[in-house]
XYZ file of C-alpha atoms in Angstrom:
447
model
C -15.689 -2.915 -21.892
C -16.319 0.254 -23.847
C -14.474 2.292 -21.289
C -11.277 0.627 -22.458
C -11.912 1.636 -26.087
C -11.778 -1.988 -27.216
C -14.275 -3.090 -29.893
C -16.905 -5.505 -28.602
C -15.505 -8.325 -30.722
C -12.159 -7.939 -28.981
C -13.402 -7.820 -25.436
C -11.596 -10.148 -22.998
C -13.200 -13.571 -22.746
C -12.672 -15.020 -19.302
C -12.022 -18.704 -18.995
C -13.698 -20.071 -15.851
C -11.620 -23.237 -16.159
C -8.343 -21.319 -16.050
C -6.915 -22.335 -12.692
C -3.617 -20.995 -11.313
C -0.845 -23.575 -11.590
C 1.991 -24.305 -9.182
C 4.257 -21.769 -10.852
C 1.648 -19.057 -10.264
C 1.432 -19.824 -6.544
C 5.232 -19.960 -6.200
C 5.516 -16.597 -7.955
C 2.821 -15.139 -5.683
C 4.634 -16.414 -2.590
C 7.974 -14.934 -3.679
C 6.391 -11.624 -4.681
C 4.661 -11.471 -1.312
C 7.995 -12.079 0.445
C 9.593 -9.236 -1.535
C 6.650 -7.025 -0.544
C 7.220 -8.024 3.083
C 10.804 -6.772 2.788
C 9.594 -3.657 0.973
C 7.179 -2.706 3.728
C 9.466 -3.894 6.521
C 12.286 -1.624 5.373
C 9.820 1.236 4.927
C 8.383 0.831 8.430
C 11.638 0.550 10.368
C 11.691 4.314 10.864
C 8.236 4.256 12.470
C 9.019 1.176 14.558
C 12.319 2.543 15.879
C 11.284 6.203 16.006
C 12.021 6.617 19.733
C 15.651 5.379 19.770
C 16.376 7.088 16.422
C 14.899 10.316 17.751
C 17.026 10.065 20.898
C 20.260 9.320 18.986
C 19.954 11.833 16.149
C 18.021 14.429 18.213
C 15.066 14.705 15.830
C 11.786 16.530 16.429
C 8.374 15.045 15.607
C 8.209 17.321 12.566
C 11.560 16.045 11.270
C 10.439 12.441 11.769
C 7.239 13.226 9.896
C 9.114 14.779 6.971
C 11.559 11.873 6.649
C 8.816 9.247 6.817
C 6.327 11.330 4.853
C 7.022 14.077 2.312
C 10.716 13.380 1.657
C 10.096 9.660 1.177
C 6.946 10.233 -0.893
C 8.612 12.647 -3.330
C 10.882 9.859 -4.561
C 8.563 6.910 -3.996
C 5.584 8.393 -5.844
C 7.025 10.234 -8.825
C 9.781 7.763 -9.720
C 7.124 5.035 -9.878
C 5.642 6.539 -13.074
C 8.713 6.255 -15.359
C 9.548 2.914 -13.729
C 5.997 1.696 -14.403
C 6.226 2.811 -18.036
C 9.624 1.105 -18.386
C 8.342 -2.125 -16.820
C 5.320 -2.136 -19.164
C 7.717 -2.100 -22.124
C 10.526 -4.310 -20.797
C 11.156 -7.140 -18.307
C 9.042 -6.625 -15.179
C 10.833 -9.290 -13.124
C 14.218 -7.683 -13.843
C 12.960 -4.224 -12.886
C 11.604 -5.567 -9.599
C 14.856 -7.382 -8.762
C 16.947 -4.235 -9.337
C 14.522 -2.150 -7.269
C 14.792 -4.601 -4.357
C 18.600 -4.363 -4.448
C 18.490 -0.542 -4.382
C 16.084 -0.164 -1.465
C 17.886 -2.860 0.548
C 21.286 -1.186 0.111
C 19.752 2.155 1.082
C 18.233 0.560 4.191
C 21.702 -0.522 5.248
C 22.899 3.054 4.667
C 20.289 4.252 7.177
C 22.010 2.100 9.775
C 25.301 3.978 9.447
C 23.869 7.513 9.205
C 25.188 9.905 11.852
C 23.167 13.030 11.093
C 19.699 14.147 10.081
C 20.853 14.973 6.540
C 22.516 11.567 6.029
C 19.523 9.699 7.386
C 17.101 11.738 5.249
C 19.167 11.096 2.101
C 19.248 7.356 2.798
C 15.476 7.259 3.349
C 14.898 9.097 0.061
C 16.979 6.442 -1.682
C 14.859 3.750 -0.027
C 11.855 5.494 -1.560
C 13.567 5.570 -4.967
C 14.105 1.800 -4.856
C 10.693 0.922 -3.462
C 9.043 2.863 -6.298
C 9.888 -0.096 -8.540
C 8.520 -2.734 -6.202
C 4.730 -2.765 -6.152
C 3.489 -1.700 -9.650
C 5.368 -4.475 -11.529
C 4.178 -6.985 -8.935
C 0.508 -6.052 -9.484
C 0.896 -6.650 -13.228
C 2.860 -9.911 -12.839
C 0.192 -11.320 -10.509
C -2.590 -10.210 -12.875
C -0.886 -12.193 -15.668
C -0.471 -15.300 -13.484
C -4.083 -15.382 -12.193
C -7.362 -15.244 -14.159
C -9.850 -12.400 -13.499
C -12.034 -14.596 -11.293
C -9.102 -15.201 -8.898
C -7.353 -11.818 -9.009
C -9.071 -10.320 -5.975
C -7.973 -13.256 -3.830
C -4.450 -13.298 -5.315
C -3.956 -9.554 -4.903
C -5.458 -9.773 -1.418
C -2.880 -12.424 -0.517
C -0.112 -10.297 -2.051
C -1.298 -7.316 -0.027
C -0.604 -9.355 3.115
C 2.951 -8.098 2.573
C 2.393 -4.867 4.540
C 0.920 -6.479 7.694
C 3.476 -9.303 7.669
C 6.286 -6.823 7.021
C 5.057 -4.440 9.689
C 4.590 -7.244 12.235
C 8.007 -8.777 11.553
C 9.578 -5.340 11.581
C 8.030 -4.599 14.954
C 9.003 -7.994 16.371
C 12.535 -8.285 14.994
C 13.347 -4.599 14.629
C 12.315 -3.731 18.176
C 13.968 -6.880 19.579
C 17.266 -6.192 17.785
C 17.165 -2.547 18.867
C 16.413 -3.508 22.477
C 19.212 -6.102 22.566
C 21.860 -4.209 20.576
C 21.115 -0.968 18.705
C 18.593 0.375 16.220
C 21.443 0.522 13.682
C 21.789 -3.281 13.621
C 18.130 -3.631 12.654
C 18.681 -1.599 9.476
C 21.918 -3.394 8.605
C 20.605 -6.934 9.114
C 17.260 -6.492 7.368
C 18.841 -4.597 4.480
C 21.284 -7.466 4.010
C 18.414 -9.960 3.770
C 16.923 -7.832 0.998
C 20.147 -7.871 -1.024
C 20.262 -11.681 -0.887
C 16.618 -11.864 -1.961
C 17.233 -9.540 -4.922
C 20.073 -11.769 -6.108
C 17.864 -14.896 -6.052
C 14.639 -13.357 -7.352
C 15.157 -13.625 -11.119
C 16.102 -17.302 -10.791
C 12.782 -18.156 -9.132
C 10.114 -15.977 -10.788
C 9.578 -16.116 -14.559
C 8.114 -13.334 -16.659
C 4.496 -14.309 -17.588
C 2.929 -13.422 -20.968
C 1.160 -10.058 -20.874
C -2.606 -10.498 -20.953
C -2.327 -14.246 -21.445
C -5.365 -14.924 -19.244
C -7.492 -12.038 -20.522
C -8.013 -12.461 -24.237
C -9.739 -15.187 -26.146
C -7.755 -17.022 -28.774
C -10.276 -16.277 -31.510
C -10.326 -12.710 -32.863
C -11.755 -11.182 -36.017
C -9.542 -11.472 -39.074
C -7.157 -8.564 -39.370
C -7.735 -7.357 -35.799
C -4.679 -6.251 -33.889
C -4.456 -5.494 -30.184
C -1.545 -3.233 -29.392
C 1.263 -4.996 -27.581
C 2.422 -1.824 -25.901
C 0.713 1.345 -24.782
C 2.238 4.800 -25.066
C 3.101 6.810 -21.975
C 0.787 9.714 -22.827
C -1.962 7.355 -23.980
C -2.043 5.580 -20.625
C -1.763 8.865 -18.736
C -4.686 10.373 -20.648
C -6.779 7.226 -20.229
C -6.230 7.104 -16.454
C -7.058 10.733 -15.759
C -10.130 10.656 -18.010
C -11.783 7.832 -16.053
C -13.831 9.001 -13.021
C -13.794 5.450 -11.638
C -9.996 5.299 -11.531
C -9.677 8.791 -10.070
C -12.280 8.224 -7.344
C -10.578 4.967 -6.342
C -7.228 6.781 -6.212
C -8.412 9.788 -4.206
C -10.490 7.636 -1.844
C -7.423 5.494 -1.219
C -5.298 8.613 -0.708
C -7.660 9.997 1.928
C -7.589 6.617 3.694
C -3.800 6.532 3.606
C -3.590 9.898 5.347
C -5.030 7.953 8.288
C -3.067 4.726 7.885
C 0.331 6.371 7.329
C -0.301 9.292 9.661
C -1.279 6.904 12.449
C 1.159 4.129 11.515
C 4.284 6.270 11.436
C 3.638 7.513 14.967
C 1.848 4.625 16.693
C 4.992 3.121 18.211
C 6.202 6.533 19.404
C 2.684 7.269 20.741
C 2.473 3.973 22.625
C 5.947 4.363 24.134
C 5.951 8.074 24.920
C 2.329 8.629 25.948
C 1.047 5.160 26.876
C 4.127 3.831 28.693
C 5.073 0.801 26.547
C 8.648 -0.479 26.365
C 10.470 -1.765 23.257
C 10.106 -5.357 24.499
C 6.334 -4.897 24.935
C 6.091 -3.273 21.496
C 7.984 -6.207 19.951
C 5.413 -8.672 21.287
C 2.000 -7.073 21.775
C 1.947 -4.398 19.080
C 3.387 -6.901 16.580
C 0.507 -9.296 17.340
C -2.077 -6.540 16.858
C -0.607 -5.635 13.470
C -0.297 -9.249 12.318
C -3.805 -10.259 13.386
C -5.619 -7.016 12.661
C -4.064 -5.779 9.429
C -3.323 -9.262 8.089
C -6.812 -10.560 8.787
C -8.454 -7.483 7.314
C -6.483 -7.537 4.067
C -6.962 -11.283 3.566
C -10.699 -11.056 4.276
C -11.083 -8.060 1.966
C -9.698 -10.057 -0.978
C -12.253 -12.811 -0.484
C -15.093 -10.300 -0.076
C -14.042 -8.352 -3.173
C -14.156 -11.515 -5.302
C -17.505 -12.522 -3.829
C -19.478 -9.276 -3.908
C -18.124 -7.781 -7.136
C -19.562 -10.776 -9.019
C -22.979 -9.378 -8.137
C -22.218 -5.685 -8.580
C -19.105 -3.666 -9.347
C -20.408 -1.059 -6.904
C -18.945 -3.287 -4.169
C -15.506 -1.888 -5.083
C -16.675 1.318 -3.414
C -19.195 0.043 -0.875
C -16.823 -2.386 0.877
C -14.165 0.206 1.821
C -16.843 2.783 2.701
C -18.550 0.387 5.102
C -15.277 -0.778 6.674
C -14.110 2.799 7.325
C -17.460 3.704 8.893
C -17.039 0.798 11.317
C -13.397 1.661 11.994
C -13.877 5.321 12.939
C -15.344 4.918 16.481
C -12.784 2.208 17.285
C -9.981 4.522 16.169
C -11.278 7.177 18.570
C -11.162 4.563 21.342
C -7.535 3.741 20.479
C -6.475 7.388 20.768
C -8.545 8.041 23.916
C -7.713 4.922 25.973
C -5.841 5.792 29.197
C -3.481 2.763 29.086
C -1.607 0.909 26.367
C -3.384 -2.422 26.887
C -6.864 -0.953 26.294
C -5.487 1.180 23.493
C -4.170 -1.915 21.698
C -7.511 -3.681 22.148
C -9.297 -0.812 20.393
C -6.540 -0.699 17.749
C -7.406 -4.204 16.519
C -10.517 -2.775 14.828
C -8.898 0.005 12.774
C -5.920 -2.220 11.974
C -8.307 -4.621 10.298
C -10.944 -2.315 8.812
C -8.697 0.522 7.617
C -7.159 -1.658 4.895
C -10.197 -2.939 2.996
C -9.659 -0.124 0.494
C -6.314 -1.523 -0.699
C -7.356 -4.785 -2.344
C -10.551 -3.177 -3.614
C -8.803 -0.274 -5.376
C -5.897 -2.314 -6.715
C -8.178 -5.010 -8.141
C -10.511 -2.443 -9.694
C -7.662 -0.653 -11.488
C -6.136 -3.901 -12.773
C -9.533 -5.023 -14.087
C -10.416 -1.701 -15.729
C -7.333 -1.208 -17.942
C -5.760 -3.122 -20.807
C -3.011 -5.661 -19.952
C -0.259 -3.523 -21.517
C -1.313 -0.582 -19.315
C -1.400 -2.393 -15.995
C 2.017 -1.543 -14.555
C 1.784 2.157 -15.319
C -1.866 2.317 -14.212
C -0.884 0.641 -10.944
C 1.939 3.175 -10.632
C -0.490 6.053 -11.211
C -2.789 4.655 -8.521
C 0.171 4.489 -6.139
C 1.332 7.967 -7.165
C -1.973 9.584 -6.260
C -2.798 7.660 -3.108
C 0.756 7.620 -1.725
C 1.561 11.226 -2.503
C -1.601 12.231 -0.664
C -1.443 9.648 2.124
C 2.251 8.939 2.582
C 3.307 12.477 1.694
C 0.720 14.287 3.810
C -0.143 11.856 6.627
C 3.127 11.530 8.620
C 4.184 15.108 7.747
C 0.885 16.491 9.014
C 0.787 14.424 12.223
C 4.401 15.319 13.088
C 3.793 19.046 12.544
C 0.501 18.909 14.468
C 2.203 17.183 17.395
C 4.852 19.907 17.615
C 2.088 22.538 17.378
C 0.085 21.034 20.257
C 3.160 20.555 22.468
C 2.969 24.096 23.828
C -0.425 23.515 25.486
C -0.349 19.715 25.771
C 3.296 18.811 26.440
C 2.581 15.240 27.571
C -0.226 14.428 25.097
C 0.711 16.285 21.919
C 0.624 13.149 19.760
C -2.788 12.209 21.143
C -4.164 15.608 20.098
C -2.555 15.278 16.656
C -4.033 11.809 16.099
C -7.524 13.053 16.990
C -7.337 15.460 14.045
C -7.208 12.538 11.568
C -10.920 11.763 12.117
C -12.182 14.138 9.347
C -10.169 12.107 6.832
C -12.335 9.086 7.675
C -15.402 11.066 6.640
C -13.752 12.313 3.441
C -12.676 8.794 2.438
C -16.149 7.347 3.098
C -17.746 10.027 0.902
C -15.291 9.400 -1.939
C -15.832 5.634 -1.888
C -19.613 6.103 -1.840
C -19.238 8.338 -4.909
C -17.169 5.566 -6.528
C -19.925 3.042 -5.819
C -22.497 5.387 -7.362
C -20.464 5.845 -10.550
C -19.836 2.101 -10.841
C -23.525 1.357 -10.375
C -24.424 3.927 -13.036
C -21.876 2.458 -15.458
C -23.268 -1.011 -14.793
C -26.805 0.104 -15.587
C -25.612 1.872 -18.749
C -23.839 -1.268 -19.989
C -26.853 -3.415 -19.124
C -29.062 -1.168 -21.244
C -26.693 -1.452 -24.189
C -24.980 1.913 -23.830
C -21.345 2.795 -23.359
C -19.524 3.841 -20.251
C -18.265 7.414 -20.082
């Protein structure tokens, strides 16, 4: 691909017969489990927002800052040097250490007695989780051939719905039976045990082993490592990568803004109890988000064989379908109808994830994958994770003066324009991809 600045003779040659072996599937399963813990620990604040708010006397704005901007500052920017380090060293080792850090910090949340202590612990969770996802994307891409990467990454991205569902089920149940503090302590302890066992189960795969043909022109050399500035310049010079990142960021304003306050919204304004949240909301997340992410991986592999424009068209179409159902979720007068509407957005809101991740992994050289994945996460999470919860929390406090019993409902309504923005950005991505495809077909070079 000319966009990668690789001579035509050195272009990757895909091997249709390359099938993932047992080791690849075991590695994928373990990486998915680590991602489950990653997302579970991250979502405990949102799941247990009501009892935490009551104990530590936090406002909606403070909850939004802890789950949004404060967390994102560490999670997003630390991921870049960690991604660069993982590209040059042992990715499995980096991931294991990161899991140990975020799990220990999760346990620290359970013993916090003030806003400052809790905020500091959550920032440390963000620091650890910054080293979780980018190395995993690259490891999976080196275990699975290009023709299977969409499905593999789609299965890996089941980590968030499984983690969120388990967090809702177990976190809410533990909090209802004992205390919200026990949920942080127990689940953080599971993460520490997993970190200790991880390096014994998952092996480091060869970088780019499934991308390049064995035969290369005499004297040709493909760099084994990519410089930090080289990868940075490459990423920000590619309209395709930037549009995927900003489209994903706009979508995450919705997913994180809604997700960090859904439990509080359902309990405070729809009348749900912790026991009902642990059962019914957990099922909605597991079925909706899990089904959507799994289906998106299969659709990405299927439709991008025909046209790369599908990387943009699939998330654009899914968000257009999700928007009216999201409005129904916010409007519904009772929690049961609200959850029924929520099934749609929970499924359709997450098509962007597998699409954007797969596109970035396909568009860059193997030695640039971890850092490129980290740059994707930096942009989309700093926008979505940093802005979404922070904005919704501040909006809720703003609306409380005139809508004291429905301030969160009013705040959630204001997320609708971000649907429109994300759809436009993904349609622009599809247009650029289609143009690049036509240019390549006519023998030209991509910009």
